[in-house]
C-alpha cells in the first residue's frame, strides 16, 4: 500500500492512520513524499522522512519503507502506484477551504482523477480510528460498480452494517419508470443475496437525481463512516466538470474508497 | 373539477384580462409596457442566445444518432401527405404574419436600419432582406421544433398525454399531474390565447384596411368587429368538423392561393430582380447565420435589435406552445430527421421566396422606379401591401386575393388555436370536446374584439411576449428532458 504524506501533516495523525490500516490487513506500506522539482535541499527532507518512518515502524510494527520523489505530487503518486503495482493508495485528506478546493483543487482530487489504483481518501481519522460501523456501497449496477464487490465483501470483517445505495434518473414515461423500479428491486435482491454471508445487516436505499447529492444525503441518513464506489470510464464532459467520485470525495466528511 | 383545473384557471385569468381591458385599459397598457420593456432590456440577450442554442440543438438531433427514431411506433406511417403537412405547417406557423409583414418589414429595415448603416441605401436594402430572412427563417422554426418535437416524442413514442407538462416527466415525475404540471399548461394556454387574440385583432385590422383601400369601406371599429365575427363563425365551423376535413382543407386552399399570388407577382413583377434578391439574400443569410445568430449590435444600434430581433424572438417563443402542439399533432409517424429537416427547411425556403417576391418587388419600386412606398410601410403597416399591388396591372384583383388569403389565414390560425386550446385544457385529448372548442373560440374572438375597442390589443401582445421569458426556461428544460429520454431509448 502506498501512503503519500506531506511533512506538514500532524505526525500523531499519521501514526493513528497507520494503526487504523492494520484493521484492513495491510501487510506492508510505503511512505512517499513528493518534493517540487529542482529543490536543492532534498537531503534534509529525506532525513526527516526516514526518521518519521522509523518511529512509525516502532509504534505499529509495520513493514514500512520510505521514498522521496521529485515532481508534481498527484502525478508522482499515480505513476509510483502504477509502476510498483500497489494494491491501494491511502490518502489522509487534509481539510481545505472550499475556495482552495475550487480554484486550486487538491492532490486527492487529482489522484482520483488520474489513478487506476484503488484509493482510500481517509477523513476524520482522528475521531474514528477505532472502528467503522456503517459502510455505504454506491452502485449503478454497471461494470465499474461491480469491481467494488470484492472490497465490499472484505469490509464485512471490519464493519457491521452495509447500505447498498443506488442513484438513478427517472425514466421518460410512467411505464418505463415502473420497469426501472422493478429492475432496481431485482438488482438489490441479487446483490443482497450475494453479500449476506459477509455482513450482519444489509439495507438498501434509492435516490433520484444528482448522484453526488443523493449519495451525500444517503451517507447522512445512515450516519455512515465509509463510502465505497466504483469509478467508470470518463466521458469528455466528466473530464471537464469532474466525475461524481471526485465531487463526492471532495464534499463528504467521511472516508471514501474508490475502485477504478 | 380535477380534470378541468387548467381549463377553469386559464378561463378565469383570461376573463380577468378582458375585464381589465374593459374597465381600465390604461392600467393594462402601463403594466404591459413596463413589463415588456424591462424584459426586453434585461433579458433580451437570453432570447437571442436561446434561439441560437435551439437551432444548434435541432441540427444536432437531425444529424445525430437519434435521427432515425420515429415520432410514433416504429411501424407507423405519416398521417398526412407532404403537401398537406407542409401546408398546415406553413399556415399555422407563419401564414398571416407573412402577408402582414412580407412587404412592410423589408421596407421598414430599409428606411430605418441600425445606426451603422446608411438609411435608404443599397446596403440598407441588402441588410433589410437578410434580416427579414433571419427573423422569419430557420431560427423561428427551430423554436417551434423544440416544442413540437418534445411533445410529439413524449406523446406518440412514450404514450403520454399530448400536453406540454408531459415533456417534464423525467424531471417532475407524477407531479406533472399536479400543481407544477398545471402551471406549465396554464402558462401555455395563456400564451396561446393572448397571441392568437392579438393576431386575430391585427389580422382583422388589415382586412379592414384592405377593404377600405379596395372599396372605400370605412375602416371603423364596427367593421373590424364584424370581420372578427364572420371569421369566428368560419373557424368554429372548421374546428368542429376536425383537423382532416377542416384545417387541412383550408390550409391546402390557402397554400394554393398563396402560391398563385406568389407566382403571379413573380411574373408581373421585376422577375430577374426578384430572383437576384432571392439568391443574393439567401447567400448572405447562409454565410451570416453564425454572425447574425450571435450579433446583438451592442455598439451600433442596440435599440434596433431590441425593437425588431428580440421582439420577434419573444413573439415566436410565446407562439411556440400553440404552433408546437399543432405541429406535433400533424407530424405523427415521421422520423426525427425527417421532421426536423422538413419543418426547418421547407417553410423557411418558402418564406424566403415570399419575402424576395414581395419585399424585393417593393424595394424595386422604391429604389429603381422612385415610388415612395417605404414611408407608407413605416406609417401604416397594414396598407402597404395594397399600395404595392396598385402599382401593377390587375392590382385590384391582387388585393382581393390578398384579402381572401388573409381571411383564410386568420381562420386557419384561429381554428388551429381553438383545437390546441381544447386539447390543452382537456388533458391532451386528441379530439377535444366540442363545447371546449366553442368556449375557447368565442373567448379568443371576444378578447380580440373587446381589446380592440378599449385599445388594449397591443398591451395584450406585450403580455404574450412577457410569457416568453418563463417559456424560454421551459424550453431549455425541454431540450434537457428530450435528450435524456432519447439517450435512455438508445441505451
Short mmCIF file of C-alpha atoms in Angstrom, two decimals, chain A residues 142 169-178, chain B residues 154 158 160 169-173 484-485 488:
data_model
loop_
_atom_site.label_atom_id
_atom_site.label_comp_id
_atom_site.label_asym_id
_atom_site.label_seq_id
_atom_site.Cartn_x
_atom_site.Cartn_y
_atom_site.Cartn_z
CA UNK A 142 -22.68 -1.30 -14.08
CA UNK A 169 -32.53 9.03 -13.15
CA UNK A 170 -36.25 8.87 -13.64
CA UNK A 171 -37.30 7.21 -16.88
CA UNK A 172 -39.03 9.24 -19.56
CA UNK A 173 -42.53 7.89 -19.02
CA UNK A 174 -44.51 6.16 -16.24
CA UNK A 175 -44.38 2.73 -17.91
CA UNK A 176 -40.61 2.77 -18.29
CA UNK A 177 -40.27 4.18 -14.79
CA UNK A 178 -42.14 1.23 -13.34
CA UNK B 154 -43.43 12.12 -25.40
CA UNK B 158 -43.79 7.47 -24.83
CA UNK B 160 -48.13 10.28 -22.59
CA UNK B 169 -41.98 13.64 -16.64
CA UNK B 170 -38.23 12.83 -16.45
CA UNK B 171 -37.81 15.77 -14.05
CA UNK B 172 -41.16 16.10 -12.30
CA UNK B 173 -42.42 12.53 -12.28
CA UNK B 484 -32.42 12.37 -21.59
CA UNK B 485 -35.35 10.39 -22.92
CA UNK B 488 -32.48 6.27 -22.44
#
